[in-house]
């Protein structure tokens, strides 16, 4: 999370990718490492060892990875010179993840690099494999003695961390048998996004908002992660996961923690993670008979999207034709502590919604006494702060201003901070930030075992009740709409699911009406 990346701070590193021929490597990991190399943020002594079952030569793999970089690098299509400098760092090793010989060969390969470099190197083992391998690879790494060095070896694991609380506990136990917690980096790519990190800066580097960041001034909070895309080619995985496991258990819980956490004493990984996990511990448990009062699930049917008409979820490849899997979740949670008692946190996420938008909206309370005459304040609304994560990154503060003219008339207006306009620097991809942090051994933006488990613990009653009572109304929203009507019933009187707030000032009309206030 260090803002000034520089190579001289990084020791020699061998970056091992299990699943080196897979989609994540091609789409995310290599483009991120390539972009870091373009920013001169990789150590000089650096190697990538990609391991997978399929047969590839180094050249074949590099050719495939180059296509990924062409598509996903933030520098656009890669220039031959830049690629020719980067590609020799990549080596391929064919191997079976369930055979000790794969790990012995890996150990020898790492030792060979260290010998050639004349120095010890950090070894990062990245599990970019299907989750079924998450329990296997750490065991073999341990058995092969590759996890032993607490300072120099670490393991990176992607979500899903478990399928439920029990499997998460079991997986964490397997990891802990070979690695110490300080060596384990559980990635949630939302934490690498700039605005998500900026939330700490916004809240704790400015004295302005923290004094009002509590139940006295805040009426309710909404956290929306809306996607236009459907399940794409991931139907097989998604149909066994669903939106609660895929998005809420990790990304939305992380956002909740960052909004609701207490100020940290220092910028230390464990201190910040302690404060975050405290939020989950304070979250009001959901009793089985209260699940329907605080959660709504949905599944999209055929409908329209910006790209024309699209099939329903049950018609997607890899999805069962009578699938009960949810593609939309809305929840109402409470954080039972002095700061947040009785303030609802509404969370929602879904696929095939009308707009891609991830944002947090902090709705402030009304003024205690309305001193303006009623005719001055037609359309009056309490202040609202929107933290926009994507597609644009920034913050919007909506408040009341006097409309120009002789009469006293109040109108809502917006004050906007847009990352792109304010800083002459492109935002790195979340993976760049996170991979660099792994190399630096900075765990601030990674999930600790207890945090993952606390999130599962909170959501288990919902999963259990949903499993026991299959939905009878699926599909219950058409692709291209804001989810099932039922999501409205979670809201207390006067509360709304706000529409996304644009960061760019709309051309017409002016800010006479605040964007994002209408319901549907
Ligand atoms: C992933 C989920 O973790 O996050 C996907 O598995 C989802 O289903 C994706 O589409 C969303 O990430 P982002 O960065 O595009 O908002």
mmCIF file of C-alpha atoms in Angstrom, residues 18-257:
data_model
loop_
_atom_site.group_PDB
_atom_site.id
_atom_site.type_symbol
_atom_site.label_atom_id
_atom_site.label_comp_id
_atom_site.label_asym_id
_atom_site.label_seq_id
_atom_site.Cartn_x
_atom_site.Cartn_y
_atom_site.Cartn_z
ATOM 1 C CA UNK A 18 0.210 -22.371 -9.890
ATOM 2 C CA UNK A 19 -2.281 -22.302 -12.740
ATOM 3 C CA UNK A 20 0.195 -20.486 -14.967
ATOM 4 C CA UNK A 21 -1.703 -21.423 -18.128
ATOM 5 C CA UNK A 22 -5.065 -20.351 -16.727
ATOM 6 C CA UNK A 23 -7.400 -17.428 -17.183
ATOM 7 C CA UNK A 24 -6.458 -15.420 -14.089
ATOM 8 C CA UNK A 25 -2.773 -15.518 -15.030
ATOM 9 C CA UNK A 26 -3.497 -14.422 -18.572
ATOM 10 C CA UNK A 27 -6.093 -11.795 -17.760
ATOM 11 C CA UNK A 28 -4.871 -10.293 -14.505
ATOM 12 C CA UNK A 29 -1.555 -11.460 -13.082
ATOM 13 C CA UNK A 30 0.775 -11.129 -16.052
ATOM 14 C CA UNK A 31 -0.715 -7.826 -17.273
ATOM 15 C CA UNK A 32 -0.310 -6.458 -13.725
ATOM 16 C CA UNK A 33 3.283 -7.687 -13.450
ATOM 17 C CA UNK A 34 4.035 -6.336 -16.914
ATOM 18 C CA UNK A 35 2.592 -2.927 -15.963
ATOM 19 C CA UNK A 36 4.695 -2.913 -12.809
ATOM 20 C CA UNK A 37 7.742 -3.640 -14.948
ATOM 21 C CA UNK A 38 6.870 -0.658 -17.155
ATOM 22 C CA UNK A 39 6.732 1.532 -14.062
ATOM 23 C CA UNK A 40 10.112 0.076 -13.059
ATOM 24 C CA UNK A 41 8.509 -1.293 -9.934
ATOM 25 C CA UNK A 42 9.830 -4.849 -10.155
ATOM 26 C CA UNK A 43 13.141 -5.895 -8.678
ATOM 27 C CA UNK A 44 15.975 -6.286 -11.126
ATOM 28 C CA UNK A 45 16.405 -9.909 -10.096
ATOM 29 C CA UNK A 46 12.951 -11.178 -10.813
ATOM 30 C CA UNK A 47 11.547 -14.366 -12.323
ATOM 31 C CA UNK A 48 8.084 -15.733 -12.940
ATOM 32 C CA UNK A 49 7.692 -19.503 -12.874
ATOM 33 C CA UNK A 50 4.346 -20.529 -14.322
ATOM 34 C CA UNK A 51 3.324 -24.079 -13.439
ATOM 35 C CA UNK A 52 0.445 -25.982 -14.969
ATOM 36 C CA UNK A 53 -0.544 -29.436 -16.190
ATOM 37 C CA UNK A 54 -0.705 -28.664 -19.895
ATOM 38 C CA UNK A 55 2.231 -29.019 -22.225
ATOM 39 C CA UNK A 56 3.761 -25.698 -23.219
ATOM 40 C CA UNK A 57 7.213 -24.503 -24.125
ATOM 41 C CA UNK A 58 8.429 -21.221 -22.607
ATOM 42 C CA UNK A 59 7.919 -19.632 -26.019
ATOM 43 C CA UNK A 60 4.356 -20.895 -26.424
ATOM 44 C CA UNK A 61 3.353 -19.676 -23.006
ATOM 45 C CA UNK A 62 4.972 -16.275 -23.541
ATOM 46 C CA UNK A 63 3.126 -15.898 -26.833
ATOM 47 C CA UNK A 64 -0.207 -16.570 -25.128
ATOM 48 C CA UNK A 65 0.585 -14.256 -22.234
ATOM 49 C CA UNK A 66 1.524 -11.499 -24.624
ATOM 50 C CA UNK A 67 -2.004 -11.589 -26.037
ATOM 51 C CA UNK A 68 -3.344 -11.070 -22.535
ATOM 52 C CA UNK A 69 -1.028 -8.138 -21.976
ATOM 53 C CA UNK A 70 -2.149 -6.645 -25.290
ATOM 54 C CA UNK A 71 -5.735 -6.770 -24.109
ATOM 55 C CA UNK A 72 -5.467 -5.928 -20.446
ATOM 56 C CA UNK A 73 -2.349 -3.835 -19.829
ATOM 57 C CA UNK A 74 -3.127 -0.242 -18.910
ATOM 58 C CA UNK A 75 -0.412 0.750 -21.413
ATOM 59 C CA UNK A 76 -2.435 -0.715 -24.290
ATOM 60 C CA UNK A 77 -0.948 -2.927 -26.958
ATOM 61 C CA UNK A 78 2.519 -3.961 -25.898
ATOM 62 C CA UNK A 79 5.507 -2.698 -27.890
ATOM 63 C CA UNK A 80 7.995 -5.301 -29.074
ATOM 64 C CA UNK A 81 10.897 -3.746 -27.148
ATOM 65 C CA UNK A 82 9.022 -3.692 -23.863
ATOM 66 C CA UNK A 83 7.799 -7.256 -24.306
ATOM 67 C CA UNK A 84 11.236 -8.555 -25.267
ATOM 68 C CA UNK A 85 12.615 -7.139 -22.047
ATOM 69 C CA UNK A 86 9.853 -8.598 -19.916
ATOM 70 C CA UNK A 87 9.235 -12.007 -21.519
ATOM 71 C CA UNK A 88 12.589 -13.647 -20.611
ATOM 72 C CA UNK A 89 11.594 -13.335 -16.950
ATOM 73 C CA UNK A 90 8.856 -15.927 -17.564
ATOM 74 C CA UNK A 91 9.594 -19.637 -17.418
ATOM 75 C CA UNK A 92 7.162 -22.502 -17.759
ATOM 76 C CA UNK A 93 7.172 -25.719 -15.787
ATOM 77 C CA UNK A 94 4.795 -28.532 -16.587
ATOM 78 C CA UNK A 95 3.684 -30.325 -13.461
ATOM 79 C CA UNK A 96 0.926 -32.093 -11.595
ATOM 80 C CA UNK A 97 -0.106 -30.089 -8.512
ATOM 81 C CA UNK A 98 -0.714 -33.327 -6.649
ATOM 82 C CA UNK A 99 2.753 -34.805 -7.104
ATOM 83 C CA UNK A 100 5.628 -34.092 -4.768
ATOM 84 C CA UNK A 101 8.036 -34.286 -7.727
ATOM 85 C CA UNK A 102 6.496 -31.040 -9.101
ATOM 86 C CA UNK A 103 7.473 -29.277 -5.909
ATOM 87 C CA UNK A 104 10.958 -30.794 -5.757
ATOM 88 C CA UNK A 105 11.526 -29.591 -9.324
ATOM 89 C CA UNK A 106 10.219 -26.149 -8.346
ATOM 90 C CA UNK A 107 12.554 -26.031 -5.362
ATOM 91 C CA UNK A 108 15.494 -26.886 -7.593
ATOM 92 C CA UNK A 109 14.467 -24.264 -10.131
ATOM 93 C CA UNK A 110 14.254 -21.560 -7.427
ATOM 94 C CA UNK A 111 17.581 -22.622 -5.989
ATOM 95 C CA UNK A 112 19.094 -22.445 -9.497
ATOM 96 C CA UNK A 113 17.872 -18.865 -9.896
ATOM 97 C CA UNK A 114 19.242 -17.896 -6.502
ATOM 98 C CA UNK A 115 22.570 -19.414 -7.419
ATOM 99 C CA UNK A 116 22.688 -17.562 -10.737
ATOM 100 C CA UNK A 117 21.767 -14.298 -8.971
ATOM 101 C CA UNK A 118 24.248 -14.963 -6.187
ATOM 102 C CA UNK A 119 21.655 -14.057 -3.580
ATOM 103 C CA UNK A 120 18.664 -15.357 -1.697
ATOM 104 C CA UNK A 121 15.271 -14.481 -3.194
ATOM 105 C CA UNK A 122 11.738 -14.135 -1.896
ATOM 106 C CA UNK A 123 9.476 -16.891 -3.099
ATOM 107 C CA UNK A 124 5.856 -16.036 -3.687
ATOM 108 C CA UNK A 125 3.511 -18.944 -4.396
ATOM 109 C CA UNK A 126 0.347 -17.715 -6.063
ATOM 110 C CA UNK A 127 -2.578 -20.126 -6.271
ATOM 111 C CA UNK A 128 -4.317 -19.121 -9.501
ATOM 112 C CA UNK A 129 -5.972 -22.523 -9.704
ATOM 113 C CA UNK A 130 -9.509 -23.817 -9.289
ATOM 114 C CA UNK A 131 -10.481 -23.757 -5.595
ATOM 115 C CA UNK A 132 -10.277 -27.565 -5.446
ATOM 116 C CA UNK A 133 -6.494 -27.164 -5.433
ATOM 117 C CA UNK A 134 -6.372 -24.633 -2.586
ATOM 118 C CA UNK A 135 -6.213 -27.365 0.016
ATOM 119 C CA UNK A 136 -3.615 -29.413 -1.863
ATOM 120 C CA UNK A 137 -0.892 -26.982 -2.908
ATOM 121 C CA UNK A 138 -0.070 -25.651 0.594
ATOM 122 C CA UNK A 139 0.284 -29.231 1.872
ATOM 123 C CA UNK A 140 2.751 -30.134 -0.856
ATOM 124 C CA UNK A 141 4.675 -26.898 -0.446
ATOM 125 C CA UNK A 142 4.970 -27.715 3.234
ATOM 126 C CA UNK A 143 6.042 -31.291 2.584
ATOM 127 C CA UNK A 144 8.655 -30.183 0.078
ATOM 128 C CA UNK A 145 10.089 -27.765 2.646
ATOM 129 C CA UNK A 146 9.239 -24.765 0.457
ATOM 130 C CA UNK A 147 7.167 -22.974 3.094
ATOM 131 C CA UNK A 148 9.680 -23.192 5.893
ATOM 132 C CA UNK A 149 11.383 -19.845 5.541
ATOM 133 C CA UNK A 150 9.001 -17.520 7.383
ATOM 134 C CA UNK A 151 10.665 -14.350 6.061
ATOM 135 C CA UNK A 152 11.209 -15.326 2.455
ATOM 136 C CA UNK A 153 8.339 -17.620 1.487
ATOM 137 C CA UNK A 154 4.700 -16.592 1.220
ATOM 138 C CA UNK A 155 1.529 -17.873 -0.323
ATOM 139 C CA UNK A 156 -1.237 -15.950 -2.083
ATOM 140 C CA UNK A 157 -4.754 -17.304 -2.230
ATOM 141 C CA UNK A 158 -7.710 -16.000 -4.201
ATOM 142 C CA UNK A 159 -11.298 -16.136 -3.117
ATOM 143 C CA UNK A 160 -13.402 -18.191 -2.579
ATOM 144 C CA UNK A 161 -11.836 -18.915 0.799
ATOM 145 C CA UNK A 162 -14.121 -21.805 1.539
ATOM 146 C CA UNK A 163 -17.680 -22.536 0.521
ATOM 147 C CA UNK A 164 -19.095 -21.937 3.980
ATOM 148 C CA UNK A 165 -17.834 -21.437 7.515
ATOM 149 C CA UNK A 166 -16.745 -25.049 8.044
ATOM 150 C CA UNK A 167 -14.825 -25.309 4.797
ATOM 151 C CA UNK A 168 -13.222 -21.903 5.402
ATOM 152 C CA UNK A 169 -12.075 -23.055 8.842
ATOM 153 C CA UNK A 170 -10.714 -26.251 7.307
ATOM 154 C CA UNK A 171 -8.884 -24.376 4.544
ATOM 155 C CA UNK A 172 -7.403 -21.881 6.991
ATOM 156 C CA UNK A 173 -6.234 -24.829 9.097
ATOM 157 C CA UNK A 174 -4.517 -26.402 6.084
ATOM 158 C CA UNK A 175 -2.779 -23.137 5.287
ATOM 159 C CA UNK A 176 -1.775 -22.710 8.915
ATOM 160 C CA UNK A 177 -0.251 -26.194 9.008
ATOM 161 C CA UNK A 178 2.431 -25.148 6.506
ATOM 162 C CA UNK A 179 2.542 -21.360 6.731
ATOM 163 C CA UNK A 180 2.374 -18.783 9.488
ATOM 164 C CA UNK A 181 -0.404 -16.215 9.192
ATOM 165 C CA UNK A 182 2.183 -13.543 8.303
ATOM 166 C CA UNK A 183 3.076 -15.594 5.201
ATOM 167 C CA UNK A 184 -0.518 -15.932 3.980
ATOM 168 C CA UNK A 185 -1.960 -13.278 1.667
ATOM 169 C CA UNK A 186 -5.683 -13.701 0.971
ATOM 170 C CA UNK A 187 -6.570 -11.499 -1.951
ATOM 171 C CA UNK A 188 -9.750 -9.516 -2.273
ATOM 172 C CA UNK A 189 -9.183 -7.439 -5.364
ATOM 173 C CA UNK A 190 -11.653 -4.798 -4.180
ATOM 174 C CA UNK A 191 -9.146 -3.762 -1.561
ATOM 175 C CA UNK A 192 -6.657 -2.880 -4.289
ATOM 176 C CA UNK A 193 -8.995 -0.358 -5.883
ATOM 177 C CA UNK A 194 -7.896 3.246 -5.392
ATOM 178 C CA UNK A 195 -11.152 4.642 -4.005
ATOM 179 C CA UNK A 196 -11.463 1.764 -1.593
ATOM 180 C CA UNK A 197 -8.036 2.587 -0.216
ATOM 181 C CA UNK A 198 -8.875 6.253 -0.348
ATOM 182 C CA UNK A 199 -11.643 5.644 2.124
ATOM 183 C CA UNK A 200 -9.031 5.357 4.860
ATOM 184 C CA UNK A 201 -7.435 8.605 3.726
ATOM 185 C CA UNK A 202 -10.769 10.361 3.410
ATOM 186 C CA UNK A 203 -11.995 9.309 6.804
ATOM 187 C CA UNK A 204 -8.822 9.475 8.849
ATOM 188 C CA UNK A 205 -6.600 12.085 7.171
ATOM 189 C CA UNK A 206 -9.282 14.790 7.332
ATOM 190 C CA UNK A 207 -10.810 16.122 10.524
ATOM 191 C CA UNK A 208 -13.931 17.194 8.661
ATOM 192 C CA UNK A 209 -16.075 14.080 8.421
ATOM 193 C CA UNK A 210 -15.038 11.836 11.275
ATOM 194 C CA UNK A 211 -16.889 13.865 13.943
ATOM 195 C CA UNK A 212 -20.161 13.332 12.073
ATOM 196 C CA UNK A 213 -19.452 9.754 11.003
ATOM 197 C CA UNK A 214 -21.880 8.195 13.442
ATOM 198 C CA UNK A 215 -25.501 7.493 14.316
ATOM 199 C CA UNK A 216 -26.160 11.093 15.410
ATOM 200 C CA UNK A 217 -25.646 12.425 11.914
ATOM 201 C CA UNK A 218 -25.935 9.458 9.581
ATOM 202 C CA UNK A 219 -29.379 8.113 8.799
ATOM 203 C CA UNK A 220 -28.392 5.089 6.729
ATOM 204 C CA UNK A 221 -25.717 3.746 4.426
ATOM 205 C CA UNK A 222 -26.123 1.916 1.128
ATOM 206 C CA UNK A 223 -23.401 -0.127 -0.530
ATOM 207 C CA UNK A 224 -24.128 -1.038 -4.130
ATOM 208 C CA UNK A 225 -22.036 -3.179 -6.433
ATOM 209 C CA UNK A 226 -23.991 -3.384 -9.670
ATOM 210 C CA UNK A 227 -22.775 -5.225 -12.742
ATOM 211 C CA UNK A 228 -24.131 -5.101 -16.270
ATOM 212 C CA UNK A 229 -22.448 -8.364 -17.200
ATOM 213 C CA UNK A 230 -24.030 -11.750 -16.611
ATOM 214 C CA UNK A 231 -22.052 -14.815 -15.609
ATOM 215 C CA UNK A 232 -20.243 -14.878 -18.962
ATOM 216 C CA UNK A 233 -18.148 -18.029 -19.359
ATOM 217 C CA UNK A 234 -18.157 -18.755 -15.604
ATOM 218 C CA UNK A 235 -21.578 -20.412 -15.332
ATOM 219 C CA UNK A 236 -20.096 -23.670 -14.033
ATOM 220 C CA UNK A 237 -18.389 -21.973 -11.092
ATOM 221 C CA UNK A 238 -21.081 -19.400 -10.448
ATOM 222 C CA UNK A 239 -23.957 -21.837 -10.324
ATOM 223 C CA UNK A 240 -22.356 -23.428 -7.250
ATOM 224 C CA UNK A 241 -21.518 -20.111 -5.672
ATOM 225 C CA UNK A 242 -24.186 -17.444 -6.207
ATOM 226 C CA UNK A 243 -23.982 -13.752 -5.461
ATOM 227 C CA UNK A 244 -23.832 -14.091 -1.682
ATOM 228 C CA UNK A 245 -20.685 -16.215 -1.803
ATOM 229 C CA UNK A 246 -19.219 -14.580 -4.893
ATOM 230 C CA UNK A 247 -19.605 -10.938 -3.885
ATOM 231 C CA UNK A 248 -21.153 -10.297 -0.479
ATOM 232 C CA UNK A 249 -19.015 -12.580 1.684
ATOM 233 C CA UNK A 250 -15.877 -10.836 0.467
ATOM 234 C CA UNK A 251 -16.105 -7.588 -1.522
ATOM 235 C CA UNK A 252 -19.187 -6.075 0.107
ATOM 236 C CA UNK A 253 -18.107 -7.134 3.584
ATOM 237 C CA UNK A 254 -14.763 -5.436 3.013
ATOM 238 C CA UNK A 255 -16.491 -2.230 1.961
ATOM 239 C CA UNK A 256 -18.747 -2.414 5.000
ATOM 240 C CA UNK A 257 -15.706 -2.797 7.251
#
